[in-house]
Short mmCIF file of C-alpha atoms and ligand atoms in Angstrom, two decimals:
data_model
loop_
_atom_site.label_atom_id
_atom_site.label_comp_id
_atom_site.label_asym_id
_atom_site.label_seq_id
_atom_site.Cartn_x
_atom_site.Cartn_y
_atom_site.Cartn_z
CA MET A 27 -6.06 -76.63 -0.27
CA GLU A 28 -4.80 -74.12 2.51
CA ILE A 29 -6.78 -71.02 2.71
CA LYS A 30 -6.62 -67.91 4.83
CA LEU A 31 -9.15 -65.09 4.64
CA TRP A 32 -11.39 -62.64 6.54
CA ILE A 33 -14.86 -63.36 7.26
CA ASN A 34 -16.51 -60.32 8.92
CA ASP A 35 -12.99 -59.08 9.69
CA LYS A 36 -12.33 -62.26 11.60
CA LEU A 37 -8.98 -64.04 10.20
CA ILE A 38 -9.97 -67.62 9.26
CA THR A 39 -7.45 -70.28 8.16
CA ASP A 40 -8.46 -73.75 7.03
CA ASN A 41 -7.76 -76.62 4.83
CA VAL A 42 -10.39 -77.42 2.23
CA GLU A 43 -11.38 -79.46 -0.64
CA PRO A 44 -10.34 -77.99 -4.12
CA ASP A 45 -13.83 -77.85 -5.16
CA MET A 46 -15.59 -76.39 -1.98
CA PRO A 47 -18.11 -74.00 -2.84
CA MET A 48 -17.67 -70.74 -1.16
CA LEU A 49 -21.39 -70.82 -0.12
CA GLU A 50 -21.12 -74.12 1.72
CA PHE A 51 -17.79 -72.74 3.20
CA LEU A 52 -19.37 -69.90 4.69
CA ARG A 53 -22.29 -71.93 6.28
CA ASP A 54 -19.64 -74.18 7.89
CA LYS A 55 -18.20 -71.09 9.42
CA GLY A 56 -21.56 -70.33 11.07
CA CYS A 57 -22.80 -67.77 8.45
CA TYR A 58 -26.25 -69.19 8.16
CA SER A 59 -27.64 -66.04 6.51
CA VAL A 60 -25.95 -67.23 3.34
CA LYS A 61 -28.39 -69.62 1.60
CA ARG A 62 -28.98 -71.31 -1.84
CA GLY A 63 -32.23 -70.47 -3.64
CA CYS A 64 -31.05 -71.85 -6.90
CA GLU A 65 -28.89 -74.15 -8.83
CA THR A 66 -28.18 -71.60 -11.80
CA SER A 67 -26.67 -68.38 -10.35
CA ASN A 68 -29.97 -66.68 -10.79
CA CYS A 69 -31.62 -65.79 -7.56
CA GLY A 70 -29.12 -63.70 -5.51
CA LEU A 71 -30.07 -65.08 -2.26
CA CYS A 72 -26.45 -66.24 -1.94
CA THR A 73 -24.92 -62.60 -2.11
CA VAL A 74 -22.09 -61.89 -0.10
CA TRP A 75 -19.61 -58.98 -0.44
CA LEU A 76 -16.03 -59.78 -1.62
CA GLU A 77 -13.67 -56.81 -0.79
CA GLY A 78 -16.84 -54.76 -0.44
CA LYS A 79 -18.48 -55.96 -3.74
CA PRO A 80 -21.59 -57.91 -3.92
CA ILE A 81 -20.97 -61.35 -5.60
CA LEU A 82 -22.74 -64.68 -5.75
CA SER A 83 -21.28 -67.07 -3.27
CA CYS A 84 -22.77 -70.08 -5.30
CA THR A 85 -20.56 -69.23 -8.50
CA MET A 86 -17.40 -67.53 -7.25
CA PRO A 87 -14.61 -70.07 -6.74
CA LEU A 88 -13.72 -70.10 -2.91
CA MET A 89 -10.05 -69.96 -3.57
CA ARG A 90 -10.33 -66.56 -5.17
CA ALA A 91 -11.06 -65.19 -1.77
CA ASN A 92 -7.62 -66.38 -0.39
CA GLY A 93 -5.96 -63.47 1.34
CA LYS A 94 -9.51 -61.30 0.89
CA HIS A 95 -12.20 -59.99 3.09
CA ILE A 96 -15.71 -61.60 2.73
CA THR A 97 -18.65 -59.72 4.34
CA THR A 98 -22.03 -61.58 5.25
CA LEU A 99 -25.00 -60.55 6.80
CA GLU A 100 -23.80 -61.53 10.19
CA GLY A 101 -21.07 -58.69 9.86
CA LEU A 102 -23.51 -56.08 9.12
CA GLN A 103 -26.04 -56.57 11.99
CA ASN A 104 -26.82 -52.98 12.92
CA GLU A 105 -27.34 -51.76 9.20
CA ALA A 106 -29.37 -54.97 8.52
CA MET A 107 -31.54 -54.15 11.45
CA GLU A 108 -31.88 -50.38 10.44
CA PHE A 109 -32.88 -51.41 6.79
CA GLY A 110 -34.92 -54.22 8.28
CA ALA A 111 -37.30 -51.92 10.07
CA PHE A 112 -38.01 -50.25 6.83
CA LEU A 113 -39.11 -53.57 5.34
CA ALA A 114 -41.27 -54.49 8.30
CA ASP A 115 -42.73 -50.87 8.30
CA GLU A 116 -43.84 -51.51 4.49
CA GLY A 117 -44.87 -54.98 5.16
CA ALA A 118 -42.51 -55.96 2.47
CA ASP A 119 -41.79 -59.52 2.97
CA GLN A 120 -43.98 -62.59 3.25
CA CYS A 121 -41.90 -65.65 4.05
CA GLY A 122 -38.78 -63.70 4.25
CA PHE A 123 -36.38 -66.32 2.61
CA CYS A 124 -35.25 -63.91 0.03
CA ASN A 125 -34.20 -61.25 2.67
CA PRO A 126 -30.50 -62.06 3.45
CA GLY A 127 -29.43 -61.70 -0.10
CA PHE A 128 -31.61 -58.84 -0.85
CA ILE A 129 -30.52 -56.92 2.15
CA MET A 130 -26.88 -57.55 1.33
CA ASN A 131 -27.45 -56.11 -2.29
CA VAL A 132 -29.38 -53.21 -0.92
CA LEU A 133 -26.76 -52.13 1.56
CA ALA A 134 -24.20 -52.56 -1.15
CA MET A 135 -25.95 -50.33 -3.43
CA GLU A 136 -26.39 -47.83 -0.80
CA ARG A 137 -22.68 -47.44 -0.46
CA GLU A 138 -22.22 -47.61 -4.21
CA LEU A 139 -24.75 -45.13 -5.74
CA GLU A 140 -24.57 -41.61 -4.55
CA SER A 141 -28.22 -40.54 -5.63
CA PRO A 142 -30.02 -43.35 -7.34
CA THR A 143 -33.12 -42.93 -9.17
CA GLU A 144 -36.03 -45.45 -8.96
CA GLU A 145 -34.78 -47.00 -12.49
CA ASP A 146 -31.19 -47.16 -10.78
CA ILE A 147 -32.71 -48.96 -7.83
CA LYS A 148 -34.30 -51.40 -10.10
CA GLU A 149 -31.37 -52.03 -12.04
CA TYR A 150 -29.33 -52.73 -9.31
CA LEU A 151 -31.57 -54.92 -7.37
CA THR A 152 -33.10 -56.90 -10.36
CA GLY A 153 -31.00 -59.85 -9.64
CA ASN A 154 -32.63 -60.61 -6.23
CA LEU A 155 -35.62 -62.83 -6.83
CA CYS A 156 -38.68 -63.14 -4.57
CA ARG A 157 -41.20 -65.83 -4.96
CA CYS A 158 -43.88 -64.49 -2.71
CA THR A 159 -44.15 -60.69 -3.49
CA GLY A 160 -44.65 -58.20 -6.30
CA TYR A 161 -41.43 -56.09 -5.20
CA MET A 162 -43.54 -53.00 -4.57
CA GLY A 163 -43.01 -53.12 -0.69
CA GLN A 164 -39.30 -53.72 -1.17
CA LEU A 165 -39.20 -50.78 -3.52
CA ARG A 166 -41.07 -48.45 -1.04
CA ALA A 167 -38.69 -49.58 1.70
CA VAL A 168 -35.53 -49.02 -0.28
CA LYS A 169 -36.59 -45.53 -1.26
CA LYS A 170 -37.60 -44.77 2.30
CA TYR A 171 -34.13 -46.12 3.47
CA ILE A 172 -32.27 -43.91 1.00
CA GLU A 173 -34.13 -40.90 2.10
CA HIS A 174 -33.37 -41.46 5.58
CA LYS A 175 -29.52 -42.17 4.82
CA ARG A 176 -29.17 -39.23 2.48
CA GLY A 177 -31.60 -36.95 4.65
CA VAL A 178 -33.04 -35.75 1.24
CA LYS A 179 -36.54 -36.37 -0.24
CA PHE A 180 -36.51 -38.99 -2.83
CA ASP A 181 -37.00 -37.47 -6.26
CA GLY A 182 -36.48 -40.35 -8.73
CA MET B 21 -21.89 -77.32 -9.03
CA LEU B 22 -18.16 -77.13 -10.00
CA ARG B 23 -16.52 -80.55 -9.15
CA CYS B 24 -12.81 -80.89 -9.48
CA ASN B 25 -9.75 -82.86 -8.10
CA ASN B 26 -7.35 -79.94 -8.24
CA TYR B 27 -7.73 -76.17 -8.48
CA VAL B 28 -4.58 -74.67 -9.62
CA PHE B 29 -3.54 -70.91 -10.02
CA ALA B 30 -1.46 -70.74 -13.13
CA LYS B 31 1.66 -68.85 -12.73
CA SER B 32 2.06 -68.16 -16.50
CA LEU B 33 -0.11 -68.29 -19.46
CA GLU B 34 2.33 -71.15 -20.66
CA GLU B 35 1.27 -73.20 -17.69
CA ALA B 36 -2.32 -72.42 -18.25
CA TYR B 37 -1.90 -73.52 -21.84
CA GLU B 38 -0.03 -76.66 -21.06
CA LEU B 39 -2.65 -77.66 -18.45
CA ASN B 40 -5.57 -76.84 -20.71
CA GLN B 41 -4.45 -79.31 -23.45
CA LYS B 42 -5.71 -82.28 -21.16
CA ARG B 43 -9.42 -83.01 -21.88
CA ASN B 44 -10.46 -83.49 -18.17
CA ASN B 45 -8.93 -80.08 -17.36
CA ALA B 46 -10.73 -76.66 -17.78
CA VAL B 47 -10.10 -72.98 -17.50
CA VAL B 48 -12.25 -71.18 -15.20
CA GLY B 49 -13.52 -67.57 -15.85
CA GLY B 50 -16.40 -66.47 -13.52
CA ASN B 51 -17.61 -69.86 -13.13
CA GLY B 52 -21.18 -68.85 -14.23
CA TRP B 53 -21.35 -71.34 -16.94
CA LEU B 54 -18.76 -73.92 -16.04
CA ARG B 55 -20.55 -74.75 -12.74
CA LEU B 56 -23.62 -76.06 -14.71
CA ARG B 57 -21.75 -78.54 -16.84
CA LYS B 58 -22.40 -81.74 -15.16
CA ARG B 59 -19.10 -83.33 -15.00
CA GLN B 60 -15.92 -83.85 -12.74
CA TRP B 61 -12.90 -82.15 -13.93
CA ASP B 62 -9.49 -83.23 -13.05
CA THR B 63 -7.92 -79.76 -12.89
CA VAL B 64 -9.53 -76.38 -12.97
CA ILE B 65 -7.07 -73.79 -14.16
CA ASP B 66 -7.56 -70.38 -12.50
CA ILE B 67 -6.05 -67.40 -14.55
CA SER B 68 -7.03 -64.76 -12.33
CA GLU B 69 -3.28 -64.25 -11.13
CA LEU B 70 -2.16 -63.18 -14.58
CA GLY B 71 -2.86 -59.59 -14.66
CA LEU B 72 -5.73 -60.24 -17.30
CA ASP B 73 -8.14 -58.05 -15.35
CA ASN B 74 -7.61 -54.69 -16.65
CA ILE B 75 -8.94 -52.43 -19.41
CA GLU B 76 -6.36 -50.59 -21.17
CA GLU B 77 -7.18 -47.76 -23.43
CA ASN B 78 -4.82 -45.71 -25.82
CA ASP B 79 -5.75 -43.37 -28.69
CA ASP B 80 -6.33 -46.21 -31.09
CA VAL B 81 -7.52 -49.21 -29.01
CA PHE B 82 -8.92 -50.80 -25.98
CA LYS B 83 -7.49 -53.83 -24.57
CA ILE B 84 -10.03 -55.79 -22.35
CA GLY B 85 -8.46 -58.52 -20.22
CA ALA B 86 -10.08 -62.09 -20.26
CA MET B 87 -10.79 -61.67 -16.35
CA VAL B 88 -12.25 -58.32 -16.50
CA THR B 89 -15.81 -58.89 -15.07
CA LEU B 90 -18.92 -57.85 -17.19
CA SER B 91 -19.63 -55.07 -14.36
CA ASP B 92 -16.23 -53.50 -14.80
CA LEU B 93 -16.61 -53.35 -18.61
CA GLU B 94 -20.22 -52.09 -18.21
CA HIS B 95 -19.03 -49.32 -15.97
CA ASP B 96 -15.56 -48.46 -18.11
CA PRO B 97 -15.80 -44.68 -18.89
CA GLY B 98 -13.93 -45.04 -22.10
CA ILE B 99 -16.05 -47.82 -23.47
CA GLU B 100 -19.23 -46.02 -22.51
CA LYS B 101 -17.96 -42.89 -24.27
CA TYR B 102 -16.71 -44.82 -27.56
CA THR B 103 -19.82 -46.80 -27.68
CA LYS B 104 -22.26 -44.03 -26.37
CA GLY B 105 -23.70 -46.74 -23.94
CA ALA B 106 -24.32 -49.52 -26.29
CA VAL B 107 -21.87 -52.14 -24.53
CA ARG B 108 -23.57 -50.84 -21.21
CA GLU B 109 -27.05 -51.58 -22.88
CA SER B 110 -25.93 -54.99 -24.10
CA LEU B 111 -24.66 -56.01 -20.57
CA MET B 112 -27.08 -54.38 -18.04
CA HIS B 113 -29.81 -56.96 -18.60
CA ILE B 114 -27.73 -59.96 -17.77
CA VAL B 115 -29.11 -61.48 -14.63
CA GLY B 116 -28.07 -59.08 -11.95
CA THR B 117 -25.42 -56.78 -10.40
CA GLN B 118 -23.98 -59.75 -8.22
CA PHE B 119 -23.74 -62.03 -11.32
CA ARG B 120 -22.14 -59.46 -13.51
CA ASN B 121 -19.47 -58.61 -10.74
CA THR B 122 -18.74 -62.41 -10.59
CA VAL B 123 -18.66 -63.44 -14.47
CA THR B 124 -16.06 -62.37 -17.08
CA VAL B 125 -15.50 -61.20 -20.39
CA GLY B 126 -13.25 -64.15 -21.40
CA GLY B 127 -15.75 -66.71 -20.35
CA SER B 128 -18.56 -64.92 -22.15
CA ILE B 129 -16.66 -64.46 -25.41
CA PHE B 130 -14.82 -67.85 -25.38
CA GLY B 131 -18.22 -69.72 -24.66
CA ARG B 132 -19.72 -68.31 -27.87
CA PHE B 133 -23.06 -68.82 -26.57
CA GLY B 134 -26.04 -68.81 -28.72
CA PHE B 135 -27.81 -66.29 -26.34
CA SER B 136 -25.01 -64.09 -25.91
CA ASP B 137 -25.59 -60.26 -25.67
CA VAL B 138 -21.81 -59.99 -25.34
CA LEU B 139 -20.87 -61.63 -28.50
CA SER B 140 -23.81 -59.98 -30.27
CA MET B 141 -22.30 -56.57 -29.25
CA PHE B 142 -18.77 -57.08 -30.08
CA ILE B 143 -19.00 -58.79 -33.39
CA VAL B 144 -20.13 -55.65 -34.97
CA LEU B 145 -17.46 -53.53 -33.43
CA ASP B 146 -13.83 -53.60 -35.05
CA SER B 147 -12.83 -56.17 -32.43
CA TYR B 148 -10.50 -59.08 -32.22
CA ALA B 149 -10.14 -62.01 -29.94
CA GLU B 150 -6.63 -62.26 -28.63
CA LEU B 151 -5.71 -65.92 -28.17
CA TYR B 152 -2.51 -67.08 -26.61
CA LYS B 153 -1.40 -69.65 -29.25
CA SER B 154 -3.64 -68.70 -32.42
CA GLY B 155 -2.95 -64.93 -32.00
CA ILE B 156 -5.21 -62.14 -32.97
CA VAL B 157 -8.53 -63.40 -34.77
CA PRO B 158 -11.25 -60.99 -35.95
CA MET B 159 -14.12 -61.63 -33.84
CA HIS B 160 -16.70 -62.77 -36.70
CA GLU B 161 -13.99 -65.30 -37.41
CA PHE B 162 -13.57 -66.40 -33.99
CA ALA B 163 -17.29 -66.71 -33.35
CA LYS B 164 -17.19 -69.53 -36.09
CA MET B 165 -14.19 -71.21 -35.18
CA PRO B 166 -14.54 -74.64 -33.49
CA TYR B 167 -13.90 -74.82 -29.72
CA ASP B 168 -10.41 -75.81 -28.93
CA ASN B 169 -7.91 -75.70 -25.98
CA ASP B 170 -6.33 -72.29 -26.59
CA ILE B 171 -6.63 -69.58 -23.89
CA LEU B 172 -8.44 -66.31 -24.67
CA THR B 173 -6.29 -63.55 -23.02
CA GLY B 174 -8.49 -60.81 -23.95
CA ILE B 175 -10.20 -58.65 -26.73
CA VAL B 176 -8.99 -55.83 -28.58
CA VAL B 177 -11.37 -53.23 -29.80
CA LYS B 178 -9.98 -50.70 -32.34
CA LYS B 179 -11.44 -47.15 -32.12
CA THR B 180 -12.80 -46.91 -35.54
CA PRO B 181 -15.31 -44.26 -35.83
CA LEU B 182 -18.44 -46.07 -35.64
CA LYS B 183 -22.12 -45.11 -34.92
CA ILE B 184 -23.19 -48.04 -32.58
CA ALA B 185 -26.45 -49.16 -30.86
CA TYR B 186 -27.70 -52.21 -29.14
CA SER B 187 -31.11 -53.72 -28.60
CA SER B 188 -32.38 -56.95 -27.23
CA PHE B 189 -35.97 -58.43 -26.51
CA ARG B 190 -36.66 -60.31 -23.59
CA ASN B 191 -39.95 -62.16 -22.50
CA GLN B 192 -38.90 -61.15 -18.93
CA SER B 193 -36.29 -58.92 -17.65
CA THR B 194 -33.05 -60.73 -16.67
CA ASP B 195 -34.22 -63.84 -18.69
CA PHE B 196 -32.08 -64.96 -21.59
CA PRO B 197 -32.72 -62.93 -24.67
CA VAL B 198 -35.16 -64.03 -27.46
CA VAL B 199 -33.37 -61.93 -29.86
CA THR B 200 -30.42 -59.54 -29.84
CA CYS B 201 -29.52 -56.79 -32.38
CA ALA B 202 -26.27 -54.73 -32.69
CA ILE B 203 -25.76 -52.20 -35.28
CA ALA B 204 -22.49 -50.26 -36.42
CA ILE B 205 -22.47 -47.87 -39.02
CA GLY B 206 -18.94 -46.68 -40.32
CA SER B 207 -17.92 -44.25 -43.15
CA ASP B 208 -19.39 -46.43 -46.00
CA LYS B 209 -20.81 -49.72 -44.51
CA ILE B 210 -23.24 -50.82 -42.04
CA THR B 211 -22.74 -53.99 -40.02
CA THR B 212 -25.93 -55.57 -38.18
CA ALA B 213 -25.75 -58.58 -35.90
CA ILE B 214 -28.65 -60.65 -35.04
CA GLY B 215 -28.30 -63.34 -32.19
CA ALA B 216 -30.12 -65.69 -30.02
CA ARG B 217 -31.99 -66.85 -33.15
CA PRO B 218 -31.45 -68.86 -31.04
CA SER B 219 -28.08 -69.91 -32.73
CA LYS B 220 -25.43 -67.56 -32.00
CA ALA B 221 -24.92 -63.97 -33.28
CA ASP B 222 -23.89 -63.45 -37.04
CA ILE B 223 -23.35 -60.43 -39.08
CA ARG B 224 -24.52 -58.95 -42.32
CA THR B 225 -22.49 -56.04 -44.02
CA ALA B 226 -24.05 -53.63 -46.55
CA HIS B 227 -23.26 -50.26 -48.14
CA ILE B 228 -24.76 -47.47 -46.20
CA ASP B 229 -26.68 -46.35 -49.26
CA GLU B 230 -28.99 -49.16 -48.32
CA LEU B 231 -30.06 -47.11 -45.25
CA LYS B 232 -31.99 -44.76 -47.65
CA ASP B 233 -34.89 -47.19 -47.34
CA LYS B 234 -34.56 -48.06 -43.69
CA GLU B 235 -37.92 -50.15 -43.62
CA GLY B 236 -36.65 -52.13 -46.52
CA TYR B 237 -33.19 -52.72 -45.16
CA ALA B 238 -34.68 -53.88 -41.80
CA ALA B 239 -37.00 -56.36 -43.81
CA LYS B 240 -34.27 -57.51 -46.00
CA ILE B 241 -31.72 -58.15 -43.25
CA ALA B 242 -34.16 -59.58 -40.94
CA LYS B 243 -35.11 -62.23 -43.58
CA SER B 244 -31.61 -63.19 -44.40
CA PHE B 245 -30.80 -64.97 -41.20
CA ASP B 246 -32.05 -68.33 -40.17
CA TYR B 247 -34.30 -68.79 -37.01
CA ALA B 248 -35.64 -71.66 -35.08
CA SER B 249 -37.86 -72.39 -32.24
CA ASN B 250 -37.21 -73.20 -28.47
CA LEU B 251 -39.02 -72.80 -25.32
CA ARG B 252 -38.65 -69.11 -25.31
CA ALA B 253 -40.20 -68.32 -28.71
CA SER B 254 -40.83 -69.75 -32.12
CA GLY B 255 -38.56 -69.05 -35.13
CA GLU B 256 -41.37 -67.12 -37.09
CA TYR B 257 -41.79 -64.76 -33.96
CA ARG B 258 -37.99 -64.42 -33.75
CA GLU B 259 -37.97 -63.22 -37.40
CA HIS B 260 -40.67 -60.73 -36.75
CA ILE B 261 -39.06 -59.38 -33.60
CA ALA B 262 -35.62 -59.21 -35.37
CA GLU B 263 -36.99 -56.67 -38.22
CA VAL B 264 -38.65 -54.63 -35.38
CA LEU B 265 -35.33 -54.55 -33.51
CA ILE B 266 -33.12 -53.48 -36.44
CA LYS B 267 -35.51 -50.52 -37.02
CA ARG B 268 -35.40 -49.63 -33.23
CA THR B 269 -31.73 -49.83 -33.37
CA LEU B 270 -31.34 -47.58 -36.35
CA GLU B 271 -33.70 -45.28 -34.39
CA LYS B 272 -31.35 -45.19 -31.26
CA ILE B 273 -28.41 -44.40 -33.62
CA GLU B 274 -30.23 -41.28 -35.00
CA VAL B 275 -31.18 -40.18 -31.71
CA SER B 276 -27.59 -40.42 -30.09
CA TYR B 277 -25.68 -39.48 -33.11
CA GLY B 278 -28.21 -37.39 -35.16
CA ASN B 279 -28.55 -38.07 -38.82
C1 FAD C 314 -28.37 -68.28 -15.50
C2 FAD C 314 -27.39 -67.59 -16.44
C3 FAD C 314 -28.13 -66.51 -17.33
C4 FAD C 314 -27.30 -66.01 -18.19
N1 FAD C 314 -27.91 -64.92 -19.08
C5 FAD C 314 -27.28 -64.34 -19.97
C6 FAD C 314 -27.71 -63.34 -20.79
O1 FAD C 314 -29.00 -63.02 -20.64
N2 FAD C 314 -26.97 -62.78 -21.89
C7 FAD C 314 -25.69 -63.13 -22.03
O2 FAD C 314 -25.02 -62.46 -22.75
N3 FAD C 314 -25.19 -64.14 -21.19
C8 FAD C 314 -25.91 -64.62 -20.29
N4 FAD C 314 -25.09 -65.57 -19.48
C9 FAD C 314 -23.79 -66.02 -19.68
C10 FAD C 314 -22.86 -65.14 -18.83
O3 FAD C 314 -22.99 -63.77 -19.13
C11 FAD C 314 -21.50 -65.56 -18.99
O4 FAD C 314 -21.20 -65.47 -20.32
C12 FAD C 314 -21.02 -66.89 -18.54
O5 FAD C 314 -21.39 -67.16 -17.24
C13 FAD C 314 -19.69 -67.33 -18.82
O6 FAD C 314 -18.78 -66.41 -18.47
P1 FAD C 314 -17.79 -66.97 -17.02
O7 FAD C 314 -16.92 -65.91 -16.67
O8 FAD C 314 -18.87 -67.42 -16.11
O9 FAD C 314 -17.18 -68.25 -17.53
P2 FAD C 314 -17.04 -69.69 -17.15
O10 FAD C 314 -18.37 -70.29 -16.92
O11 FAD C 314 -15.95 -69.72 -16.21
O12 FAD C 314 -16.46 -70.31 -18.52
C14 FAD C 314 -17.18 -70.39 -19.61
C15 FAD C 314 -16.31 -71.46 -20.65
O13 FAD C 314 -15.30 -70.80 -21.25
C16 FAD C 314 -14.12 -71.32 -20.74
N5 FAD C 314 -13.24 -70.20 -20.52
C17 FAD C 314 -13.51 -69.20 -19.57
N6 FAD C 314 -12.49 -68.35 -19.61
C18 FAD C 314 -11.67 -68.68 -20.71
C19 FAD C 314 -10.35 -68.14 -21.12
N7 FAD C 314 -9.94 -66.93 -20.76
N8 FAD C 314 -9.82 -68.84 -22.25
C20 FAD C 314 -10.30 -69.94 -22.50
N9 FAD C 314 -11.44 -70.57 -22.12
C21 FAD C 314 -12.19 -69.89 -21.14
C22 FAD C 314 -14.25 -72.27 -19.68
O14 FAD C 314 -13.54 -73.37 -19.56
C23 FAD C 314 -15.98 -72.68 -19.94
O15 FAD C 314 -16.05 -73.77 -20.90
C24 FAD C 314 -25.96 -66.40 -18.37
C25 FAD C 314 -25.45 -67.35 -17.49
C26 FAD C 314 -26.22 -67.93 -16.64
C27 FAD C 314 -25.62 -68.96 -15.77
S1 FES C 315 -28.00 -69.61 -4.81
FE1 FES C 315 -29.13 -68.54 -6.51
S2 FES C 315 -27.83 -67.21 -7.19
FE2 FES C 315 -26.59 -68.12 -5.80
S1 FES C 316 -40.82 -63.06 0.74
FE1 FES C 316 -40.94 -65.15 0.31
S2 FES C 316 -39.42 -65.22 -1.44
FE2 FES C 316 -39.36 -63.32 -0.87
#
């Protein structure tokens, strides 16, 4: 099937199998940050943005992105580095495999929620699973990142 | 993984319906459940270009299109106001933000899954499944209808004055629920749904006088359902939790609506 879409603002046209998953398509196009961590739409590792909204690229049918914009971590390098420094400072990650999907969702949350409380943060990020850690370092990193972005002290 | 020979964007509901009459074809909502089915479809029918992705509200009803995502439903201000947060409570524990941005109301209701928070919630409201061929069917009847090849175009929720609350119990957040409980209290009757028993949600309706003895009501209603065991919980445990959830849900109603 003919498909035309933007990946990180670059126009791509291609001819794909009707059941090509969005996840594999994005990897074929060089977006290796997009990874499969489960077979059941549960882990959040494959998170990308479709028209700015975080979605699961293992699940969303690829053809629904026809004529639309997909953003992956490759397209958000500066912000990802900025937040990554907070993760590193908190010693949050261990193997780091869960990071790409987690960062995509944190950056989406930062755009979507004006002044999130700790509960809001947990609720927004709960669909990103990490097998190594207990999420505490990530939570500290997210709070500090929000403080840094908003220029206010975190009160939630 | 979703496997198919053809992927077709239906140009009309009639086309979608025609295609859906073949056994090897299937409608795709958000693909959350469909992709887990281990089979190769001939044609997957995409209904996302038929304008079914809106929530319309007027003085009397909400019309929720089948392709509305669970997130859009969760954050709809009109639904939030009418249900005092009960619909949001029923959805917010389902997997995660990205998942709910992907899956749909239509797939959730059409699936009539045993574990469904979504069905448990809507079955106590004055709500209706809107089917392309079979027309408008009350939700509690739709829940019991056999799976057929109709197309669910949306659901209709009448703004009947109700006091509404929702609770679920999970072994772990974002997992499937062990038991779900939705309650709606009208001018003279109370409707309670218990779902994930693990069979799908069903309702019991009683006169509101029964609420004079809340403990008694909770025990009686919890007992009236059948429960079974699966890897999440035993049937006995579920029955116990159901009784507790009924009491807690009644308390939530008192807190948000007063006595
Ligand atoms: C890992 C996982 C965890 C989940 N946890 C929960 C949970 O805790 N609570 C809960 O309530 N739900 C849960 N769900 C279910 C989820 O919320 C959705 O209900 C489910 O994914 C189906 O919605 P969908 O849009 O993905 O539909 P699809 O998977 O695309 O479709 C589901 C079925 O309905 C048919 N269909 C879809 N749309 C229509 C239509 N408009 N007309 C006719 N037929 C149609 C399809 O052919 C298919 O048979 C979970 C699902 C998964 C995969
Ligand atoms: S790969 Fe696990 S949710 Fe997509
Ligand atoms: S750090 Fe290893 S999965 Fe998260």
